[in-house]
Structures are given as C-alpha cells and as structure tokens.
Coordinates of C-alpha atoms in Angstrom, one line a residue:
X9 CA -21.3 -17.1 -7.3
X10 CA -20.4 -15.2 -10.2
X11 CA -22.6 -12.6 -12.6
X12 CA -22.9 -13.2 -15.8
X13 CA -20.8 -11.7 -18.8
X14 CA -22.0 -8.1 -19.8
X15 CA -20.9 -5.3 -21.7
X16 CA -20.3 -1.7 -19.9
X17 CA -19.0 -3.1 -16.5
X18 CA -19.2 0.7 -15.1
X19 CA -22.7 0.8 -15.3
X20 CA -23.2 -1.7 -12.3
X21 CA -22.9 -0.2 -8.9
X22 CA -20.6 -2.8 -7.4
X23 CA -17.7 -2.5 -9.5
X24 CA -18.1 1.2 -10.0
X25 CA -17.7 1.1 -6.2
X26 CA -14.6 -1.0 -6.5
X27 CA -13.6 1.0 -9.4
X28 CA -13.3 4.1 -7.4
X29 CA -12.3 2.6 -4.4
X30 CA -9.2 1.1 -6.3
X31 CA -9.0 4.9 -7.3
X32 CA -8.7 6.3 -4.4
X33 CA -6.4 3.8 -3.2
X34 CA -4.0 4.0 -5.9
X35 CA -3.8 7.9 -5.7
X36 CA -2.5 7.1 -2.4
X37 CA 0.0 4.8 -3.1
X38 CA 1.2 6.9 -6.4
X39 CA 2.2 9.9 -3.9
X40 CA 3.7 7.3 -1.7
X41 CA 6.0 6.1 -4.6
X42 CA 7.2 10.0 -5.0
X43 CA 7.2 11.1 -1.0
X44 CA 8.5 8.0 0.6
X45 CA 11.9 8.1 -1.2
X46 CA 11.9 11.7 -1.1
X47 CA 11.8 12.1 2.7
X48 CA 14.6 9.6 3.0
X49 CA 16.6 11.4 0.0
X50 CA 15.6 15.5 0.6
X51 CA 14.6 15.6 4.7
X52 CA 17.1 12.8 5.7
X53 CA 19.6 13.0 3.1
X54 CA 20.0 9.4 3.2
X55 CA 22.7 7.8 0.8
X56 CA 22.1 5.5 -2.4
X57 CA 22.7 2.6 0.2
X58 CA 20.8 3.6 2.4
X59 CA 17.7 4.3 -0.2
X60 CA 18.2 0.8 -1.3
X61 CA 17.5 -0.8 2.1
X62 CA 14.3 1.3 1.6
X63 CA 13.3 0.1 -1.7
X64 CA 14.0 -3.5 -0.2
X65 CA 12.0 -3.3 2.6
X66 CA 9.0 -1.3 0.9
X67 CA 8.8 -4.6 -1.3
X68 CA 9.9 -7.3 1.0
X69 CA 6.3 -8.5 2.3
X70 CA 6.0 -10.6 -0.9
X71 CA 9.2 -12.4 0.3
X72 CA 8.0 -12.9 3.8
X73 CA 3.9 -13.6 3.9
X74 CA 3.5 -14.0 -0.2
X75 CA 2.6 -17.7 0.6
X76 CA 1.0 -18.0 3.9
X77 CA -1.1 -15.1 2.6
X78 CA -2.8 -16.8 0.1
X79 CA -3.9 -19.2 2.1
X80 CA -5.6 -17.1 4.8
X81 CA -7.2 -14.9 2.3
X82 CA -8.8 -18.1 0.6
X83 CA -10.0 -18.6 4.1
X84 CA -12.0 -15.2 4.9
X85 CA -14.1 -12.6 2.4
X86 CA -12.3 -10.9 0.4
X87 CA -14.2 -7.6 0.5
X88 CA -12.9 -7.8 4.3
X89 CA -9.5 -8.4 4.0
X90 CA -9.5 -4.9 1.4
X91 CA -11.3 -2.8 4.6
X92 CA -8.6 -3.9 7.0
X93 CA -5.9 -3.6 5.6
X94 CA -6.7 0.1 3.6
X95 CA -7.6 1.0 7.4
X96 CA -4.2 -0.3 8.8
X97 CA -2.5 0.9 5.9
X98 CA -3.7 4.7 6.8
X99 CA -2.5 4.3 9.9
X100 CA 0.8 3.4 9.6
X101 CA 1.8 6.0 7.2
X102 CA 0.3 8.7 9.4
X103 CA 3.0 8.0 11.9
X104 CA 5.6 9.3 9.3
X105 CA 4.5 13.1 9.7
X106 CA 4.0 13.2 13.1
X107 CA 7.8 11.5 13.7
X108 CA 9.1 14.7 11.7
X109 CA 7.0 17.0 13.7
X110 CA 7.7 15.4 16.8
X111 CA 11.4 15.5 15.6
X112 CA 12.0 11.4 15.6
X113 CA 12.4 10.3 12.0
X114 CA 15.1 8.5 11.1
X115 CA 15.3 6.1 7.8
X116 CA 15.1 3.3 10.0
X117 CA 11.6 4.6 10.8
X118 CA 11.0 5.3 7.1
X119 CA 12.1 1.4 6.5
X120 CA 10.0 0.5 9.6
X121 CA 6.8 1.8 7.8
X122 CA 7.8 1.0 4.4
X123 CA 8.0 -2.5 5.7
X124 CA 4.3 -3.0 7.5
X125 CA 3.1 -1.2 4.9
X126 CA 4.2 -3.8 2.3
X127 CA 3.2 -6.8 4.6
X128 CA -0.7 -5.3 4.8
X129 CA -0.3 -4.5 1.0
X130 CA 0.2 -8.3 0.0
X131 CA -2.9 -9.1 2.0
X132 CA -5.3 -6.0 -0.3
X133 CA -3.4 -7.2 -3.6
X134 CA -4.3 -11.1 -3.1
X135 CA -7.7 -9.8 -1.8
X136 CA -8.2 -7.8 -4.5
X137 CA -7.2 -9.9 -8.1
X138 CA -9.2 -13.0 -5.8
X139 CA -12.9 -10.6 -5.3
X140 CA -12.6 -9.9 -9.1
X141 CA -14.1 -13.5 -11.0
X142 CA -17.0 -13.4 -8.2
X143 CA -17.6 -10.1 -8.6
X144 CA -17.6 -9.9 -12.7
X145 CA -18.2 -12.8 -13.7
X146 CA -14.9 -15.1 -15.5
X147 CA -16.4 -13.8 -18.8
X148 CA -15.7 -10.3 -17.9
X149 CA -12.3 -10.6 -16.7
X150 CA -10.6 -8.9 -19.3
X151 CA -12.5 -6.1 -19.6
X152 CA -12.2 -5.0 -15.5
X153 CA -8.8 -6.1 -15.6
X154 CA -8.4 -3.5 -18.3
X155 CA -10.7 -0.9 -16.4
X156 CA -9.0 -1.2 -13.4
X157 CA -5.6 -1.0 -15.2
X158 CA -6.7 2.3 -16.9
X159 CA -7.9 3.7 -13.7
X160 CA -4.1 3.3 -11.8
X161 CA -2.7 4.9 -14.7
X162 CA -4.7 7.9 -14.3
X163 CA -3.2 7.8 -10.6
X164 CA -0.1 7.3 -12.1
X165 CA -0.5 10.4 -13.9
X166 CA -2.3 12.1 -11.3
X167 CA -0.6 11.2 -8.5
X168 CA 3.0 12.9 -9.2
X169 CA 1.0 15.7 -10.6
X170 CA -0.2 16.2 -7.2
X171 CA 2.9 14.8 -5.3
X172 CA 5.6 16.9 -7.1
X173 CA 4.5 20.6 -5.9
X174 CA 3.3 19.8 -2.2
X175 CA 6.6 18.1 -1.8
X176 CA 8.1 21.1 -2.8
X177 CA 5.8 23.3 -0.9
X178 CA 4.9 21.5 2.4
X179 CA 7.4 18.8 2.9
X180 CA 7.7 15.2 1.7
X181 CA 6.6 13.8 5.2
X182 CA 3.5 16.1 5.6
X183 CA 2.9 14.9 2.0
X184 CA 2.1 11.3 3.4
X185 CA -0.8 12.7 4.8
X186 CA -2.5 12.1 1.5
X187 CA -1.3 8.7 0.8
X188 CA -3.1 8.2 4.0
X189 CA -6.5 9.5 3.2
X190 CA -6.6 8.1 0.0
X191 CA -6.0 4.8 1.5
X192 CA -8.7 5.2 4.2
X193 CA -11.1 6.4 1.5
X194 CA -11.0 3.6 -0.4
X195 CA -11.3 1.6 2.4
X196 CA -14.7 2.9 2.8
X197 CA -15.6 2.7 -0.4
X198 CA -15.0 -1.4 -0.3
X199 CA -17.0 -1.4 2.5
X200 CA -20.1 -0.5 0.6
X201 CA -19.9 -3.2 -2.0
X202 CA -23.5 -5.1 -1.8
X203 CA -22.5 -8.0 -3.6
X204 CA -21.4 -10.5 -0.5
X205 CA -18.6 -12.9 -1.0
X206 CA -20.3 -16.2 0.3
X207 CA -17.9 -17.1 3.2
X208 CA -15.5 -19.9 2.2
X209 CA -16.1 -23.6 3.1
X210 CA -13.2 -24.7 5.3
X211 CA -12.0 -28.0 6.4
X212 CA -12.2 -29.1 9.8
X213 CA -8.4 -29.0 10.9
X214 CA -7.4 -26.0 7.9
X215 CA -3.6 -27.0 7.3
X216 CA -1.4 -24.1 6.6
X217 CA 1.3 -26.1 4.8
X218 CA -1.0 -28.1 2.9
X219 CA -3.1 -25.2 1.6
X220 CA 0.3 -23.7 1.0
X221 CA 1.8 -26.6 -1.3
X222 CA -1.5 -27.0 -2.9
X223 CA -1.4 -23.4 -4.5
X224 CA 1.8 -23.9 -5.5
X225 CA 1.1 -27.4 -7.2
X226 CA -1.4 -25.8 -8.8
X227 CA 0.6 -23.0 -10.5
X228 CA 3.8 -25.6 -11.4
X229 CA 2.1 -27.6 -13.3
X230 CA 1.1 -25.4 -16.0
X231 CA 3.7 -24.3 -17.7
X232 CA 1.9 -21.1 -18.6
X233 CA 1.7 -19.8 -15.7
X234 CA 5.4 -21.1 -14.8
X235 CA 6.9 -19.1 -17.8
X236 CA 4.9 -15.6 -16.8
X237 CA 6.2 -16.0 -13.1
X238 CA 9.9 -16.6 -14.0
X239 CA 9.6 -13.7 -16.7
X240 CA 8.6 -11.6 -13.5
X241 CA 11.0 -12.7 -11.3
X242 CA 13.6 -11.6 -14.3
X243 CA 11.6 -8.4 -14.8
X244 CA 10.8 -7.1 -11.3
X245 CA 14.1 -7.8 -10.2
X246 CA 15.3 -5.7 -13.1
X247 CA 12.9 -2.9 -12.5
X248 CA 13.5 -1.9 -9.2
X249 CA 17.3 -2.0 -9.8
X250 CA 16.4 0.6 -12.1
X251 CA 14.2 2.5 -10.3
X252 CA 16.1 2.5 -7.3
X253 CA 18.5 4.7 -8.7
X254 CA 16.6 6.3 -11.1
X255 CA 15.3 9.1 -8.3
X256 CA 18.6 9.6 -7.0
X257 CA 19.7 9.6 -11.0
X258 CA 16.9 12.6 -11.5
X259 CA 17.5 14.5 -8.8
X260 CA 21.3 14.2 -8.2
X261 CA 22.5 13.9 -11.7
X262 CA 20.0 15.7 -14.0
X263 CA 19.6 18.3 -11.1
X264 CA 15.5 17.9 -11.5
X265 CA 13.6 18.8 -8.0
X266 CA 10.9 17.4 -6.8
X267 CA 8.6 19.3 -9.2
X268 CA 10.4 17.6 -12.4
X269 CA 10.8 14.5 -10.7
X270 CA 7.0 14.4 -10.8
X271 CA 6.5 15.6 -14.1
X272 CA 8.7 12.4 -15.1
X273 CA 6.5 10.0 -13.4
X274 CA 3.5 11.7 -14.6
X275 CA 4.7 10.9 -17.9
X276 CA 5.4 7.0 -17.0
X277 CA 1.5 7.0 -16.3
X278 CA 0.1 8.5 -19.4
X279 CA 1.9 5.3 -20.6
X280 CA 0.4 3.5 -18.4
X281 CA -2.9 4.8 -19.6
X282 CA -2.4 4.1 -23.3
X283 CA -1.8 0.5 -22.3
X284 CA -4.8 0.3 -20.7
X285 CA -6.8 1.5 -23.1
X286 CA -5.1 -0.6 -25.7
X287 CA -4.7 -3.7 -23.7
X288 CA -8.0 -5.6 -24.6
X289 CA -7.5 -4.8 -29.0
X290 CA -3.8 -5.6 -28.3
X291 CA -4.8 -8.9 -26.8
X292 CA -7.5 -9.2 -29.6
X293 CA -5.0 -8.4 -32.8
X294 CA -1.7 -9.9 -31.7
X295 CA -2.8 -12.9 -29.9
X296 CA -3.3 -13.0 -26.0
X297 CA 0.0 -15.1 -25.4
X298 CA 1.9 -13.8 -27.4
X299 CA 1.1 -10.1 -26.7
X300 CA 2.3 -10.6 -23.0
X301 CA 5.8 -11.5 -24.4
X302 CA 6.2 -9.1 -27.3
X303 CA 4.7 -6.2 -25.0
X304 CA 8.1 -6.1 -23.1
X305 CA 10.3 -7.1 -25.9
X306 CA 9.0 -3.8 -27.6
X307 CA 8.6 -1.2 -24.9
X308 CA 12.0 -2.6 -22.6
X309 CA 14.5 -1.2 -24.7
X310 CA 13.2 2.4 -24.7
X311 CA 14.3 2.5 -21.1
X312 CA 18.1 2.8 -22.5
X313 CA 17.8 6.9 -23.3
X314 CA 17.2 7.6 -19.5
X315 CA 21.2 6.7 -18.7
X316 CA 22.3 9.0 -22.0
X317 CA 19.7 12.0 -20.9
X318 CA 21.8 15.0 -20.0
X319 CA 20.4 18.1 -18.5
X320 CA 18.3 19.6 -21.4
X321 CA 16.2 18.5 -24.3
X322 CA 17.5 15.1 -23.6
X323 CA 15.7 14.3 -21.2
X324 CA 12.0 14.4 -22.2
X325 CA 13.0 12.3 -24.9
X326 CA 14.3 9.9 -21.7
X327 CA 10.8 10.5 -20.2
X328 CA 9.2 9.3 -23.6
X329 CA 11.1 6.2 -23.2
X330 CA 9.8 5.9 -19.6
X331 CA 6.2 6.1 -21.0
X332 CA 6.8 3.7 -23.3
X333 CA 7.8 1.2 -20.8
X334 CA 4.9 1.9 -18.7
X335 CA 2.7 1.4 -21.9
X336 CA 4.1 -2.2 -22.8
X337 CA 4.0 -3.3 -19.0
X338 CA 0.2 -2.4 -18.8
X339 CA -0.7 -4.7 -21.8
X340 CA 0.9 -7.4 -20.4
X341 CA -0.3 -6.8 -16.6
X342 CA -3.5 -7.1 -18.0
X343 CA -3.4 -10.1 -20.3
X344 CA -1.4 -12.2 -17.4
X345 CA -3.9 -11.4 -14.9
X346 CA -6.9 -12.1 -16.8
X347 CA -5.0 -15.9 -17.9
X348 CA -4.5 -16.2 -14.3
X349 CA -7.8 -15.4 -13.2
X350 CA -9.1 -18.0 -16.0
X351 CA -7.5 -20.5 -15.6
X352 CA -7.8 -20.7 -11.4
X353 CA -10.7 -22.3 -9.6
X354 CA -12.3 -20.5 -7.2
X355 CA -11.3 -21.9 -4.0
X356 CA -7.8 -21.6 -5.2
X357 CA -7.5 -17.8 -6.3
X358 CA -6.4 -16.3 -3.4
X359 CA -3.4 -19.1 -3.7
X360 CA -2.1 -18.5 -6.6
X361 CA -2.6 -14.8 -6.8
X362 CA 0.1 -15.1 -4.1
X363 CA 2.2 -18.2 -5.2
X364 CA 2.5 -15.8 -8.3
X365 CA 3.2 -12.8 -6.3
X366 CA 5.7 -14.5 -4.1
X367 CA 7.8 -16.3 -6.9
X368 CA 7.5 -12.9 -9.3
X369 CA 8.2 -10.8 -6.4
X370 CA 10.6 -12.6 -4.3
X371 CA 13.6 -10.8 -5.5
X372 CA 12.1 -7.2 -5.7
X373 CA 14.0 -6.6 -2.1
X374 CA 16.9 -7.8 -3.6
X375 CA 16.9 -5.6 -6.2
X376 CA 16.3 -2.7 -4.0
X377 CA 19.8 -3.8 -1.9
X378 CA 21.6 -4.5 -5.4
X379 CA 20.7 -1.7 -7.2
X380 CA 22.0 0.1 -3.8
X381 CA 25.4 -1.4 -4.2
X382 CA 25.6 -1.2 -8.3
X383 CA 24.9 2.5 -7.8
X384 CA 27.5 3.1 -5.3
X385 CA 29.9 0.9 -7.1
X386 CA 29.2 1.5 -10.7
X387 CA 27.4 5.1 -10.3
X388 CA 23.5 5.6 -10.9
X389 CA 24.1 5.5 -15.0
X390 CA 25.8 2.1 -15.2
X391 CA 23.1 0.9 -12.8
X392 CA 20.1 2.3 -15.0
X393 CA 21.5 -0.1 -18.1
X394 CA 22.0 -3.0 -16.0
X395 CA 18.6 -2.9 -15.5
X396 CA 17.5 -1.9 -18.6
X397 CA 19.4 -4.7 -20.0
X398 CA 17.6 -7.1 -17.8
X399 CA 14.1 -5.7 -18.7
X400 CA 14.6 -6.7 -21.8
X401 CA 15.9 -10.6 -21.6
X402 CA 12.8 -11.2 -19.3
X403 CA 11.1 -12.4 -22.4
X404 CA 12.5 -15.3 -22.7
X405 CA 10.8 -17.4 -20.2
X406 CA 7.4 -16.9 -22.4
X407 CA 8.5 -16.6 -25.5
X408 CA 9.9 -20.2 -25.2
X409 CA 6.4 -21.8 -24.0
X410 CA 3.2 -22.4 -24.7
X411 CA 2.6 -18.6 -24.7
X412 CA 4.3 -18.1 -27.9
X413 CA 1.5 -19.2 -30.0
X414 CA -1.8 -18.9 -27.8
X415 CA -4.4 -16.5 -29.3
X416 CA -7.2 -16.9 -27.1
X417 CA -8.1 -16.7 -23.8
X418 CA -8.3 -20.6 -22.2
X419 CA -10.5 -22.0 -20.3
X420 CA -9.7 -23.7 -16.7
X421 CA -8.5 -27.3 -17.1
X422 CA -7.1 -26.1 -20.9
X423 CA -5.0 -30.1 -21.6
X424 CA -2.5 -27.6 -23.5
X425 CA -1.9 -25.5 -20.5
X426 CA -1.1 -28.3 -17.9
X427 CA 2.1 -30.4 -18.0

C-alpha cells in the first residue's frame, strides 16, 4: 500500500525516521571505508596483495547471495530484514577491536569480517531500495532517492572528517567501534517506523529457483534496465581497481597519513553532496536517460589528475577531481534507482534490486584481487589510469539504448522499455 505523492517528504515522521536511520548507518559504514583498510595497511602492514583480497572479500556478498537474496527479502518485511541485519552488522565489527586488544588480528580476520559484513549488507541494501515505493509512494521516488542520496553524502563528508583523526589518535581498530554504533543506532531507528509493510502473500510450495529466474526475466527483458546493469558491471569493476590502490597510492606514495587521507575522502563527499542536491533539476533539464549516461561521461575523466598528483599543490587539484567523480556518480545513482523502482512491481522489487546488484556488482571482488595484482605489477599509478580509463568507457552500454533519448520518468509496463 503506498501514500500518495507529496511535496516536503521530511515533514512525515516515517521517512524522517528512515532518513536518519540511513544516517546513522552510513556514518558507520563511511568510517568503515577509511579504518578497515587502514588496520590491514598501518596495524598489519599488510601488502598491496594482500589489501586486495580485502577489498574483494569486503564486496563479494553481491557475488555470493545477490540472487537468492532477493528472493527471501520479497518473502519477509522489509522494515525487518534492515533491524537484523544493522544488529548483526554491529556485532561483527565489534569483534575487530577486541582481536587487537586481545592480541589476535590477523588480515585473515579483517577478511573474515569484511566478508559477513558484506553478506548481511546485501540483505539491508535489497531491504532498503524494496521499503522505499511502499513507503513514499512511486510518485515520490525521485525526490527520497535524492534525499537519501544527499544524506550519505553528508556521511561521506562527515564520516572521514571524523575517521581521519581518531585513526590517528586511538587506532584504526578501536576506530571500528563507531562503525559499530552507528550501525546499531540505525537499527533502532528502523525499528520505530509506524508505517507496517503488509506481510507478503506467498505461494504454497515458495520455489527458490523459480522466484530466482523470475527476477531476472524480469530485468532482461527490458533493455533499460539491461544497459544500466552492464554499464555497472563496467563501472564498478573499474572503481574498485582504482580505489584499491588509491589508499595505498595516498599514503605510500604521496606520504599523506591518515589525517589527509581523510581530508581526501571528505572532499569525494562534498561531491557527493552537490550531486544530490542537483540530481532531481539534472534529471529535469537534461533528460532522465540521458543524464544517467552523460553524468559519468562528464565527471569519469577528472579521475586522471590523481595518478599525476605529486606531493604538493598537486594534489588538491587531484582531490577536486575525486569530487567531481563523486558528483556525477550521485546523479546517476539517483536517476537509475528511481527508473528502477518505477518500472518494478511490487512483489518483484526485492528481485531485481538484487538481480541488479548481483550482475552490477559481480565483479567488484574481482576488481579488488586485480587491482591487487595491477598494482604490484604495474605500481599503484599505472593501476589508478587503468581504472580511470575504464570509468570512463562504462557509458557505452546506455548511451547505445533506449536511455539515450528518454526524458521522463516511465511508467511500469512502458511498450518502449520492454524488448
């Protein structure tokens, strides 16, 4: 059951509450991003090998329950799914600091956590797109997708802000201990959410497989959604290539501690900010297909002057390129996922929330392990314009379909859209 369409989605209580939870929740997992490397690369002194098997495994629960997680999240409450798994989530990274003080932490543990932690974060990202049409209504999807995008860009401001200096003065590992809370708090937060989720209707004998193939018949027959999932694929994989040696490039190679190193990624979310507050009169002015391919075709090549930064001036104009990345990848998270959420039946959200996430994501551990082996073959530089490079030609997919010329938001069942 879904509310109607209304201006000002703040001022009702629900999705303020989700607003804030999501808040919360990313403020954790934006002092994960910082910490979790750093423990393996300051504490452990791990090698660039070794910090891409942790970049794969952090992202491998795509690749191993994307699918079957759709499928049992279309089967429970969403609301519930996001309170378990913010709960479990707390847990498991709470074990990281008391390894250290107990004297036990190896990477293996780091990869260990980094692992469960990105199996229970599939379940709270399907969960949480899937709540978002029930809960604001389909005519309303823009504008929280664009809320809630400006919200985890103040994290992603915030979050190394905070990160940066307790690394530096307490300890990457005892750092955790906020990524933790956060998580836990938001947890509770979702739990107060008045607006209940009617349970779904399920079939008598519920058939993984065919709940599975169903989802994913769904999303290959439109070749919309097709194009944005293979432009993903192309982009993710690039991304984490890059940022899995872009840490080891910034504090190995520019000589930045962990205080810089946050001021970088700070930078990347006041980016991420502008896009978000720009995402809904991008989508308005330029057209909403065609601003989710020219978004990255604008902002990808920026990421170039990171690779020529040399200690110095050089490299806040690096960081500026950074932030103009983070700034084109907002405006087109946010018109993919309200197309997504538009054109998807209820019953079928949680589905292809994760068919998406498990093509677009599937080679995110792979490009944690190669971006391991281009840096120790090539060096971290070499590795930072390889994926650069790869950024960039992600367009492709959606520039050559139906995305290329679309200028408003469809409706489900758009004749277009389906082929």
């Amino acid at each position: 059951m879904s509310t109607p369409s209304r201006p000002g989605l703040l001022r009702d209580p629900d999705f303020g509450r989700l607003f804030a939870a999501t808040a919360l929740g990313q403020l954790g997992d934006r002092v994960l991003f910082l910490a979790l490397p750093l423990v393996a690369i300051v504490a452990l002194h791990a090698g660039t090998l070794q910090v891409g098997l942790l970049t794969a495994t952090t992202t491998a629960g795509s690749l191993l329950v994307g699918l079957p997680a759709g499928a049992w999240v279309d089967r429970m409450r969403k609301q519930w799914v996001m309170i378990g798994t913010d709960a479990a989530r707390s847990l498991v990274l709470l074990t990281v600091p008391v390894a250290w003080w107990a004297g036990l932490l190896t990477v293996w543990w780091l990869c260990a956590v980094a692992l469960i932690h990105g199996v229970l974060t599939v379940f709270f990202d399907v969960a949480h797109v899937s709540c978002l049409p029930h809960l604001v209504g389909r005519g309303s999807l823009l504008e929280a997708n664009a809320k809630l995008s400006a919200i985890r860009s103040v994290t992603s401001i915030g979050g190394p802000s905070i990160a940066g200096p307790m690394v530096g003065l307490i300890g990457a590992p005892a750092t955790l201990l906020v990524s933790s809370a956060g998580m836990a708090m938001s947890g509770l937060l979702a739990s107060t959410i008045s607006r209940r989720e009617q349970k779904p209707e399920s079939s008598e004998r519920p058939h993984l497989g065919r709940e599975i193939k169903e989802g994913l018949g769904y999303v290959l027959q439109r070749p919309a959604l097709r194009a944005m999932m293979l432009g993903d694929s192309v982009f993710n994989l690039s991304l984490v290539v890059y940022q899995t040696m872009l840490l080891v490039f910034l504090e190995r190679e520019l000589g930045l501690g962990s205080f810089g190193v946050g001021l970088i990624l700070s930078g990347m979310g006041c980016g991420a900010l502008l896009g978000a507050l720009s995402a809904t009169r991008a989508s308005q002015r330029v057209g909403h297909g065609p601003v989710i391919w020219l978004a990255p075709l604008v902002t990808c090549p920026w990421t170039v002057l990171m690779p020529l930064a040399r200690p110095g001036w050089s490299v806040c104009v690096a960081a500026i390129g950074l932030a103009t990345l983070s700034l084109g990848g907002v405006v087109r998270v946010v018109a993919q996922s309200s197309l997504q959420q538009a054109l998807t039946p209820d019953r079928l959200l949680g589905r292809v929330s994760a068919t998406a996430r498990f093509v677009s994501g599937g080679g995110i551990p792979l490009g944690g392990i190669l971006g391991g082996v281009l840096g120790s073959v090539f060096g971290t530089a070499a590795t930072l314009w390889i994926g650069a490079a790869g950024m960039t030609l992600s367009v492709l997919p959606t520039f050559l379909s139906p995305l290329r010329t679309m200028r408003t938001l469809p409706a489900e069942g758009t004749p277009e859209l389906v082929g």
